[in-house]
Short mmCIF file of C-alpha atoms and ligand atoms in Angstrom, two decimals:
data_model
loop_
_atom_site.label_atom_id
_atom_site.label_comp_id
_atom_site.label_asym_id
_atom_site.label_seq_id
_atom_site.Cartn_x
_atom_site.Cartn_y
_atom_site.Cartn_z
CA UNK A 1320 -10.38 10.94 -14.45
CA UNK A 1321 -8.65 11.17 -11.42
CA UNK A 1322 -4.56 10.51 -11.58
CA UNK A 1323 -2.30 8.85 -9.11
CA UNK A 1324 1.49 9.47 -9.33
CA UNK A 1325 2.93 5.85 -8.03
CA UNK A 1326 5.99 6.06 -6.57
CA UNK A 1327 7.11 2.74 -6.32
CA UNK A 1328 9.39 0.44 -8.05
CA UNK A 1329 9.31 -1.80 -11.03
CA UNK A 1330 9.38 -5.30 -11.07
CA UNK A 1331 9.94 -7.73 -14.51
CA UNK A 1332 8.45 -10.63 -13.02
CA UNK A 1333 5.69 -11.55 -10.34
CA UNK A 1334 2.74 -9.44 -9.34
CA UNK A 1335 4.33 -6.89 -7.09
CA UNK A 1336 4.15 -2.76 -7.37
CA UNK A 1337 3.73 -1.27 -10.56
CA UNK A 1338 3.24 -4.62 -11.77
CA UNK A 1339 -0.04 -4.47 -9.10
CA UNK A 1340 -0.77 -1.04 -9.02
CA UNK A 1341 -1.15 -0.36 -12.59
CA UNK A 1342 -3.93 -2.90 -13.30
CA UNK A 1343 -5.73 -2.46 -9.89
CA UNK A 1344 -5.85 1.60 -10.56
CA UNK A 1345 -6.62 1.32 -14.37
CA UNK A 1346 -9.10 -1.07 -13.82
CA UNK A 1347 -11.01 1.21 -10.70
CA UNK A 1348 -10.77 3.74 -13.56
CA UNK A 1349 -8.22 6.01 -12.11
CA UNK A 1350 -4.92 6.98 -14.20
CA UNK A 1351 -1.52 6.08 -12.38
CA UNK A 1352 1.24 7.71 -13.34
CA UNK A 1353 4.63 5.59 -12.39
CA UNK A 1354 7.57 7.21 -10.66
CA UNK A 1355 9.91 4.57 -10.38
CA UNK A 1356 12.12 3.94 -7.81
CA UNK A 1357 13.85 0.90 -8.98
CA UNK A 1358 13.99 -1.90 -11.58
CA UNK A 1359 14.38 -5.37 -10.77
CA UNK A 1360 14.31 -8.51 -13.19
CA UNK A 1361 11.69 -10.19 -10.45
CA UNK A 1362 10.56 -9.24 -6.95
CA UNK A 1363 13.38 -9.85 -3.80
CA UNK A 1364 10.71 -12.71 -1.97
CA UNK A 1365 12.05 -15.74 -2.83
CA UNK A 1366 13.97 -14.91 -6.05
CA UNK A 1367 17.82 -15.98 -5.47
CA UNK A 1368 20.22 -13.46 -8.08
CA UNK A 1369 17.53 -10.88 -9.06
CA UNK A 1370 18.75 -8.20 -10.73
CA UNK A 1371 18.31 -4.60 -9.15
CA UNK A 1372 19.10 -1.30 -10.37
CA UNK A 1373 18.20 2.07 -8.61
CA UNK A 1374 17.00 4.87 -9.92
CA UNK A 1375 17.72 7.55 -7.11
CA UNK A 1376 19.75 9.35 -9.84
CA UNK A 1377 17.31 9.58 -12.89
CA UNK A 1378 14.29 10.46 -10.33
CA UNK A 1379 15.49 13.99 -10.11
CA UNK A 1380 15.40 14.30 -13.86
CA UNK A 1381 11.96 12.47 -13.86
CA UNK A 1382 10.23 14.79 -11.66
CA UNK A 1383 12.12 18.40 -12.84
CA UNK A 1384 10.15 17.01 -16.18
CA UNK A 1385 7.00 16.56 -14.12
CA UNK A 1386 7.12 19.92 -12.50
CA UNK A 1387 7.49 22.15 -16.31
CA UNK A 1388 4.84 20.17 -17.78
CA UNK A 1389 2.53 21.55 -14.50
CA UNK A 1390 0.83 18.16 -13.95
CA UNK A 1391 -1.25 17.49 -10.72
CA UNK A 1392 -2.60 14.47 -9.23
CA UNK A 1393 -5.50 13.41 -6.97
CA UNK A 1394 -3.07 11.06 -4.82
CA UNK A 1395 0.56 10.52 -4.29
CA UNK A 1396 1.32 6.89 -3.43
CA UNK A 1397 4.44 5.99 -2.41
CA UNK A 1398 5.71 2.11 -1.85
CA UNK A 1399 8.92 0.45 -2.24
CA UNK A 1400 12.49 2.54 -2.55
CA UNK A 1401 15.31 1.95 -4.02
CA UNK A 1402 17.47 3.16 -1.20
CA UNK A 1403 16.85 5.45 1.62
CA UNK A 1404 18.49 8.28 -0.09
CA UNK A 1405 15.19 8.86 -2.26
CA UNK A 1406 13.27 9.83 0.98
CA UNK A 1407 14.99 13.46 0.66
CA UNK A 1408 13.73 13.61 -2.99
CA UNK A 1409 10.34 12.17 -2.26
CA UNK A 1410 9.22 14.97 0.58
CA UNK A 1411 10.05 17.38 -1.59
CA UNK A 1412 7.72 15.32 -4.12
CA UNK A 1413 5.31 15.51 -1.96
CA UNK A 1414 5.65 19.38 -0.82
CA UNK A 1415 5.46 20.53 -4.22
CA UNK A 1416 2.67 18.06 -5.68
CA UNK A 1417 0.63 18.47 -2.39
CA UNK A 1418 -2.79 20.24 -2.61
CA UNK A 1419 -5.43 20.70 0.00
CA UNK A 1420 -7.63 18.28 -1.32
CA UNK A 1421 -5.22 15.56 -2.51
CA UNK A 1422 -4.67 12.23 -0.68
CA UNK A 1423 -0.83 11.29 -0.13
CA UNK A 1424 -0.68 7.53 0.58
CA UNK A 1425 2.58 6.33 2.16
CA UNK A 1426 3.30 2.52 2.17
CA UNK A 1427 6.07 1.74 4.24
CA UNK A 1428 7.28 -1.47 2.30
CA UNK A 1429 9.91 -2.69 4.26
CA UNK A 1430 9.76 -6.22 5.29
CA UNK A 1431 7.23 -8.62 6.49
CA UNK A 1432 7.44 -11.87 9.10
CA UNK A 1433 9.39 -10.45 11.28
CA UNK A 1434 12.68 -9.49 8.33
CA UNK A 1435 13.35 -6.53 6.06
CA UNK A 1436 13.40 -7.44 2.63
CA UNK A 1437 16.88 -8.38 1.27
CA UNK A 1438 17.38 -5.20 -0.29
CA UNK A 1439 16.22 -2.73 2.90
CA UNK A 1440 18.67 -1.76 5.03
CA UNK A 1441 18.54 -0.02 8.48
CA UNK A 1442 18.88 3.36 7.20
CA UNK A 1443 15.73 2.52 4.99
CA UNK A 1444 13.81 2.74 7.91
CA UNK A 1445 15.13 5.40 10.02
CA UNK A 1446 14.33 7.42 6.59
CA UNK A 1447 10.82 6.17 6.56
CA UNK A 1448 10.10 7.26 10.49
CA UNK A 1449 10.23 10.82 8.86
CA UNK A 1450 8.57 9.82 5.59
CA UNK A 1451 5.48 8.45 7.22
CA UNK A 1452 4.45 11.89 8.96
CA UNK A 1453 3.62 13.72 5.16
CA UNK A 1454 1.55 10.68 4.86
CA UNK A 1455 -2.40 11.18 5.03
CA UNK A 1456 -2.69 7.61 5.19
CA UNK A 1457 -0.11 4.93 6.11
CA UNK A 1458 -0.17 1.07 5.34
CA UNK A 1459 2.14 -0.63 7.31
CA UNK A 1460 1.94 -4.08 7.96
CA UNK A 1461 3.22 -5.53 11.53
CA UNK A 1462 6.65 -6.13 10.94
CA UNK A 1463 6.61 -2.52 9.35
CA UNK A 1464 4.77 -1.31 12.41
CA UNK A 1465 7.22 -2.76 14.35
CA UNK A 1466 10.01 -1.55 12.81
CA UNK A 1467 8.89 1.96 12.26
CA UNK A 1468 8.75 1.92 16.54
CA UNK A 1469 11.73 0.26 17.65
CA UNK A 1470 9.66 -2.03 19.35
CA UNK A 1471 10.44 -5.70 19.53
CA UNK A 1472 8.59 -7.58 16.73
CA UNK A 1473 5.58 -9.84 17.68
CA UNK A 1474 3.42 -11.09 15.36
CA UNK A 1475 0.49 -12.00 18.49
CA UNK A 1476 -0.66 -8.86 20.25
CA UNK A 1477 -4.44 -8.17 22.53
CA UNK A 1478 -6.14 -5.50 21.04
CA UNK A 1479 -5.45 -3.27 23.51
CA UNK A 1480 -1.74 -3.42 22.55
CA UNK A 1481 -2.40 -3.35 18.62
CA UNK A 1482 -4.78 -0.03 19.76
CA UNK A 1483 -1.26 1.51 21.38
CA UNK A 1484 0.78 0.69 18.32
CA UNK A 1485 -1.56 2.52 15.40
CA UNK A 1486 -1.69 5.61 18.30
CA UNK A 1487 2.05 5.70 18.33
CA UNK A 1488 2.03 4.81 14.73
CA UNK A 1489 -0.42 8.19 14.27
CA UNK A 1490 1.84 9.79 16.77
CA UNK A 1491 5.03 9.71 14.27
CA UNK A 1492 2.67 12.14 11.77
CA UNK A 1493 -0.07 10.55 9.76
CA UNK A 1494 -3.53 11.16 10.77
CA UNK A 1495 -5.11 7.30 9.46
CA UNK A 1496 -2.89 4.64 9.61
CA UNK A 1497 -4.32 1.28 8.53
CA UNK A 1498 -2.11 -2.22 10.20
CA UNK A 1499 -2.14 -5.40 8.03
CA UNK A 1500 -1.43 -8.69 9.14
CA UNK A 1501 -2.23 -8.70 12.94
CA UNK A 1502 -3.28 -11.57 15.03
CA UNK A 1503 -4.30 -11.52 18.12
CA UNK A 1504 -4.70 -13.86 21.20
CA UNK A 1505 -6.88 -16.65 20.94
CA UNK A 1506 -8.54 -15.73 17.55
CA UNK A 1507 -7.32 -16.95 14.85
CA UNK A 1508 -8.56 -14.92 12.38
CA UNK A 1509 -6.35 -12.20 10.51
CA UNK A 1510 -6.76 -9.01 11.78
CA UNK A 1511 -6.77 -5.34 9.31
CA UNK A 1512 -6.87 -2.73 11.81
CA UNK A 1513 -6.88 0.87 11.61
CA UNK A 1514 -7.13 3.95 13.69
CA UNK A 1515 -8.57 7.46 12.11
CA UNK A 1516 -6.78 10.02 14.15
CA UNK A 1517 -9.09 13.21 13.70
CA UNK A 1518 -12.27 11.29 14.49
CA UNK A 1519 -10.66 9.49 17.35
CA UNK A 1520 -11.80 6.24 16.05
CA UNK A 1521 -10.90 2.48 15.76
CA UNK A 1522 -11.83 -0.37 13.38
CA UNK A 1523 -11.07 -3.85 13.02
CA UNK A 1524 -11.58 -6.08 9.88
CA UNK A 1525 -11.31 -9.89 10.49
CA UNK A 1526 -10.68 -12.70 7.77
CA UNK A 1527 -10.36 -16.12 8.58
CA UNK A 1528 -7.10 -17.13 7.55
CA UNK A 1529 -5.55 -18.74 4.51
CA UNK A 1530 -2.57 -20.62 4.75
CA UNK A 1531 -0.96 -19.51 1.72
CA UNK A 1532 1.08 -16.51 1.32
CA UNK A 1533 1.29 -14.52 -2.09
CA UNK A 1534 4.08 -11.80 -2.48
CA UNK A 1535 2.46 -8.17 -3.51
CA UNK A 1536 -0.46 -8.41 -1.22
CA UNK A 1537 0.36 -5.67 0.21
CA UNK A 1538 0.31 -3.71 -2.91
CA UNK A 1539 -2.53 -5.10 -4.05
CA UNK A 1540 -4.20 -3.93 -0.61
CA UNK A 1541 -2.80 -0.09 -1.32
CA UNK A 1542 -3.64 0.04 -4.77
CA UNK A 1543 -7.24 -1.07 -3.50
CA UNK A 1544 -7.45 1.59 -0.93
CA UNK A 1545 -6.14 4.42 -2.92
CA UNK A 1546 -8.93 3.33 -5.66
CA UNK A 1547 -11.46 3.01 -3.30
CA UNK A 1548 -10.59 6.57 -1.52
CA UNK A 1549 -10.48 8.02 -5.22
CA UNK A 1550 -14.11 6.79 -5.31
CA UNK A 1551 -14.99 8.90 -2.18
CA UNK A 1552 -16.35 5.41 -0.73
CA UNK A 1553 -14.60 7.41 2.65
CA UNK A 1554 -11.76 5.90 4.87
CA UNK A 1555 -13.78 2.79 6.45
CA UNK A 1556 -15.86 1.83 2.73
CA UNK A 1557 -12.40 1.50 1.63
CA UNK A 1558 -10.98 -0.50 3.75
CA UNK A 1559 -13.99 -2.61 4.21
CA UNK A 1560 -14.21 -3.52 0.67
CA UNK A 1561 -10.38 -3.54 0.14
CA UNK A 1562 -9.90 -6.62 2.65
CA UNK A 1563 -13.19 -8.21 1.12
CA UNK A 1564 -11.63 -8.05 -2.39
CA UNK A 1565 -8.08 -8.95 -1.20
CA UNK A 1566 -9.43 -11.87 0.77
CA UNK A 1567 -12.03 -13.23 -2.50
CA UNK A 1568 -8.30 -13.06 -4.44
CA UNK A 1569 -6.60 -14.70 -1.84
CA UNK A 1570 -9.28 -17.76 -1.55
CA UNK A 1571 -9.94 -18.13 -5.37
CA UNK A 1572 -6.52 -18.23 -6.03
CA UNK A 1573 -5.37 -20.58 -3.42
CA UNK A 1574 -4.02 -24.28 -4.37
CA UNK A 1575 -4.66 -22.65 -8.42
CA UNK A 1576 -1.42 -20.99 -8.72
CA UNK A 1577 1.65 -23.33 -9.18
CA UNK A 1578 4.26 -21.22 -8.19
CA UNK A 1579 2.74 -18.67 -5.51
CA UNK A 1580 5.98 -16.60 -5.91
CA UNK A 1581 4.60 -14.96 -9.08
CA UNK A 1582 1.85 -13.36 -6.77
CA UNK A 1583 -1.83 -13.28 -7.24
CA UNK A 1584 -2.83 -13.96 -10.91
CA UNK A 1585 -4.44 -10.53 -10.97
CA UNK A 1586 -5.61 -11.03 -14.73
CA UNK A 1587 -8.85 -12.91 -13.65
CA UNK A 1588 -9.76 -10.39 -11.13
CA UNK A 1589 -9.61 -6.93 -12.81
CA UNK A 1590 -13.19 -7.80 -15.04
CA UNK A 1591 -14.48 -7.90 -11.81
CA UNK A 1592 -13.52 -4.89 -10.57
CA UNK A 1593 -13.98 -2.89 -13.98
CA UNK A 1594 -18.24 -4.06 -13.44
CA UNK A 1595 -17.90 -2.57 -9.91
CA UNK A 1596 -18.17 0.86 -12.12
CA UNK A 1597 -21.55 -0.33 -12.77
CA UNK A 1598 -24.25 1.50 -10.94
CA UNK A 1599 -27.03 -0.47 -9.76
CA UNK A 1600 -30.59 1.10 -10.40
CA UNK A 1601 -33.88 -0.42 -9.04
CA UNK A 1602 -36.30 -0.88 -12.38
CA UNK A 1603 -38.53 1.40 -11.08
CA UNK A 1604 -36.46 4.53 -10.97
CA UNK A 1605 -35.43 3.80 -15.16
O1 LIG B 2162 5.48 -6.21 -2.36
C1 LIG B 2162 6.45 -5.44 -1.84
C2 LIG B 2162 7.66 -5.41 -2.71
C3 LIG B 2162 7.81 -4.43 -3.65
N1 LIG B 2162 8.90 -4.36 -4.44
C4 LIG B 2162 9.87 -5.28 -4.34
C5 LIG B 2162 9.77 -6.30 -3.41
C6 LIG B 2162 8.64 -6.37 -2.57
C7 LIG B 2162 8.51 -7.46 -1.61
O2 LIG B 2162 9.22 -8.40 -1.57
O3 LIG B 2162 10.74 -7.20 -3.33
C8 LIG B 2162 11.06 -5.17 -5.22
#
């Protein structure tokens, strides 16, 4: 079984990092195993008076644990931080835990429309510049994008400018980096793009879009790609059938959920994704 260490924080209420990674990973068959960053009584979007503790302290102790019992994962996927100090403490994570073969995962959570979440500050993502470059994948979504460049944030780009960004993005250290959210001029679809920086190549995923916005996507879409990549569906399967998964979530849910703050109700998905396990054979090969 392959195992995932998820470094990422967790959340008491709503469907958003562990929360979502957990049942997404366990459900593609693939073993996570949580290093969290921080616990919070809900996630920060749209929760007034959450409660927040971080864990930069215990982390050490975590990991030293970690490294006598000699375990090794598959993928390291890192998410949402407690503070910026944890960077430090995640490279080395990642330099020790590193293999040839393993796929390190880094999602820059940060902020989204334009704002950094209520609990990210400014050092958070001058720390994640130099994060993002032990990534072998990255996940940001505009605003991250944006941020991570120091370039002024616009939701509406051409391609041709989005195709700049994910080759600075790539630039900073990462050799795939995969850009959420984007829209572009006179299409109003939403736009997944990504750029795979030792083949030299570009894709785009469109969905038509939903007017409804569910906190966690974002992990949902990570969790989906690390499965996927654990698979060895390769870097464009997995994003191909991540956004068609996120985007059947996204419509099925929409107008069912009451409050969309809890995120997507992931529950009625996961059966779905278990039967994916499922091989298909023709009759005639039985
Ligand atoms: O989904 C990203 C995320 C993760 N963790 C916490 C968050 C958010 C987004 O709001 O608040 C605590």
């Amino acid at each position: 079984m392959k195992r995932v260490a998820a470094v990422h924080d967790l959340c008491g209420f709503g469907k958003a990092s562990l929360n979502t990674i957990v049942p997404i990973l366990s459900s593609m068959g693939v073993q996570v195993c949580a290093l969290p960053t921080a616990v919070l009584s809900t996630h920060t979007g749209g929760y007034e008076g959450f409660a927040f503790e971080d864990l930069t302290e215990y982390m050490g102790k975590h990991i030293e644990h970690w490294k006598k019992l000699n375990l090794d994962f598959d993928c390291i996927y890192t998410g949402y931080l407690g503070s910026y100090k944890q960077v430090e403490l995640i490279k080395d994570f990642i330099e020790y835990f590193e293999r040839k073969d393993n796929l390190v995962l880094i999602d820059p959570v940060m902020g989204d429309d334009g704002e950094l979440y209520p609990s990210i500050t400014e050092d958070m993502v001058k720390e994640m510049r130099e994060l993002i470059a032990h990534g072998d994948i990255i996940t940001p979504n505009v605003t991250e994008a944006q941020m991570l460049l120091n370039i002024e944030y616009k939701g509406c780009r051409n391609i041709a400018e989005w195709k700049e960004i994910l080759i600075k993005l790539s630039k900073l250290g990462a050799k795939k980096v995969v850009l959420t959210s984007a829209k572009e001029e006179g299409n109003d679809k939403v736009l997944t793009l990504a750029y795979d920086g030792e083949e030299e190549r570009f894709y785009k995923i469109e969905n038509p879009h939903v007017d409804v916005s569910f906190p966690g996507t974002g992990d949902t879409f990570a969790s989906l790609v690390v499965g996927y990549m654990l698979k060895e569906e390769g870097f464009k399967e997995s994003l191909r059938k991540s956004c068609s998964f996120i985007y059947k979530m996204i419509t099925e849910s929409n107008g069912k959920v009451k409050d969309i703050r809890e995120g997507l109700p992931l529950e009625s998905f996961m059966r779905e994704l278990i039967m994916e396990e499922f091989e298909l054979l023709e009759l005639s090969e039985i």
